[in-house]
Tab-separated table of C-alpha atoms in Angstrom:
chain	number	residue	atom	x	y	z
Q	18	MET	CA	3.385	-17.113	-2.979
Q	19	ARG	CA	1.348	-13.760	-3.208
Q	20	TYR	CA	2.552	-10.459	-1.837
Q	21	LEU	CA	0.432	-7.491	-0.435
Q	22	LEU	CA	2.627	-4.680	-0.339
Q	23	ASP	CA	2.595	-2.490	2.709
Q	24	THR	CA	2.204	1.252	2.158
Q	25	HIS	CA	5.672	2.062	3.407
Q	26	VAL	CA	7.269	-0.675	1.708
Q	27	PHE	CA	5.715	0.533	-1.723
Q	28	LEU	CA	6.674	4.098	-0.718
Q	29	TRP	CA	10.410	2.916	0.234
Q	30	HIS	CA	10.673	1.010	-3.129
Q	31	LEU	CA	9.407	4.322	-4.969
Q	32	GLN	CA	12.073	6.479	-3.208
Q	33	GLY	CA	14.934	3.984	-3.242
Q	34	ASP	CA	14.913	4.148	0.562
Q	35	ALA	CA	17.577	2.045	2.612
Q	36	ASN	CA	14.790	1.013	4.839
Q	37	LEU	CA	13.678	-1.533	2.239
Q	38	SER	CA	14.945	-4.807	3.076
Q	39	ILE	CA	16.981	-6.782	0.581
Q	40	LYS	CA	14.381	-9.586	0.755
Q	41	ALA	CA	11.380	-7.037	-0.017
Q	42	LYS	CA	13.659	-5.491	-2.837
Q	43	ASN	CA	14.116	-8.852	-4.430
Q	44	ILE	CA	10.495	-9.723	-4.222
Q	45	ILE	CA	9.454	-6.453	-5.853
Q	46	ASP	CA	12.109	-6.846	-8.512
Q	47	ALA	CA	10.811	-10.201	-9.463
Q	48	LYS	CA	7.641	-8.348	-10.615
Q	49	GLU	CA	5.525	-11.659	-9.822
Q	50	ASN	CA	2.315	-11.997	-7.709
Q	51	LEU	CA	2.252	-8.454	-6.175
Q	52	TYR	CA	-0.470	-6.641	-4.886
Q	53	PHE	CA	-1.294	-3.103	-3.462
Q	54	SER	CA	-4.581	-2.099	-1.883
Q	55	ILE	CA	-6.489	0.940	-3.238
Q	56	VAL	CA	-6.847	1.525	0.533
Q	57	SER	CA	-3.133	2.395	0.487
Q	58	LEU	CA	-3.345	4.913	-2.347
Q	59	TRP	CA	-6.193	6.657	-0.254
Q	60	GLU	CA	-3.865	6.376	2.938
Q	61	ILE	CA	-0.971	8.174	0.868
Q	62	ALA	CA	-3.352	10.845	-0.584
Q	63	ILE	CA	-4.543	11.718	2.663
Q	64	LYS	CA	-1.223	11.875	4.315
Q	65	ILE	CA	0.009	14.156	1.465
Q	66	ASN	CA	-2.979	16.394	1.865
Q	67	ILE	CA	-2.496	16.878	5.774
Q	68	GLY	CA	1.228	17.276	5.427
Q	69	LYS	CA	2.393	14.105	7.047
Q	70	LEU	CA	4.029	12.847	3.792
Q	71	GLN	CA	5.891	14.290	0.985
Q	72	ILE	CA	6.719	12.543	-2.002
Q	73	TYR	CA	8.577	14.357	-5.021
Q	74	ARG	CA	6.366	13.342	-7.867
Q	75	PRO	CA	2.677	13.592	-8.725
Q	76	ILE	CA	0.276	11.256	-6.993
Q	77	GLU	CA	-0.683	10.262	-10.617
Q	78	ASP	CA	2.725	8.633	-10.990
Q	79	LEU	CA	2.155	6.178	-8.326
Q	80	SER	CA	-0.515	4.260	-10.590
Q	81	LYS	CA	2.169	4.356	-13.431
Q	82	GLU	CA	4.847	2.988	-11.072
Q	83	LEU	CA	2.387	0.246	-9.845
Q	84	GLN	CA	1.777	-0.755	-13.494
Q	85	TYR	CA	5.427	-0.783	-14.219
Q	86	VAL	CA	6.324	-3.045	-11.431
Q	87	ASN	CA	3.328	-5.406	-12.457
Q	88	ILE	CA	1.712	-4.734	-9.119
Q	89	GLN	CA	-1.932	-5.239	-9.410
Q	90	ILE	CA	-4.339	-2.815	-7.320
Q	91	LEU	CA	-6.902	-4.461	-5.331
Q	92	PRO	CA	-10.236	-2.755	-4.929
Q	93	LEU	CA	-12.325	-2.096	-1.857
Q	94	LEU	CA	-15.538	-3.977	-2.318
Q	95	ASN	CA	-18.822	-3.760	-0.629
Q	96	LYS	CA	-18.297	-7.362	0.558
Q	97	ASP	CA	-15.014	-6.300	2.121
Q	98	ILE	CA	-16.719	-3.573	4.163
Q	99	GLU	CA	-19.542	-6.013	5.418
Q	100	LEU	CA	-16.799	-8.512	6.444
Q	101	TYR	CA	-14.837	-5.646	8.216
Q	102	SER	CA	-17.920	-4.569	10.062
Q	103	ALA	CA	-18.267	-8.126	11.498
Q	104	LEU	CA	-14.733	-8.124	12.944
Q	105	THR	CA	-13.934	-7.560	16.660
Q	106	LEU	CA	-12.107	-4.055	16.919
Q	107	GLN	CA	-8.575	-4.497	18.147
Q	108	LEU	CA	-8.172	-1.589	20.758
Q	109	ASN	CA	-4.201	-1.933	20.478
Q	110	HIS	CA	-4.353	-1.327	16.770
Q	111	ARG	CA	-5.828	2.121	15.990
Q	112	ASP	CA	-4.620	2.734	12.425
Q	113	PRO	CA	-7.796	2.488	10.294
Q	114	PHE	CA	-5.879	1.771	7.091
Q	115	ASP	CA	-4.010	-1.154	8.661
Q	116	ARG	CA	-7.414	-2.519	9.881
Q	117	MET	CA	-9.178	-2.106	6.459
Q	118	LEU	CA	-5.939	-4.034	4.906
């Protein structure tokens, strides 16, 4: 099975947060078939810049941690944008980053 990690799941892993479930921890610790979107890295950077998120390490360390845990970074491609633009907007789901994922 392949796993696309949610932004919060990765941050919880990074910080050793108790919100990370045992199941999620075991999946990440197995270091197999893990993916993380470049969109999530943008979300983290934006939230840091606007003061909604604090992490106690340089943003550059996030990429290193992704490599260490064997998480592949998924790019955002032109075809992804084209597919997204064809989707019906869900009014009850306003987070633009979640919609991109």
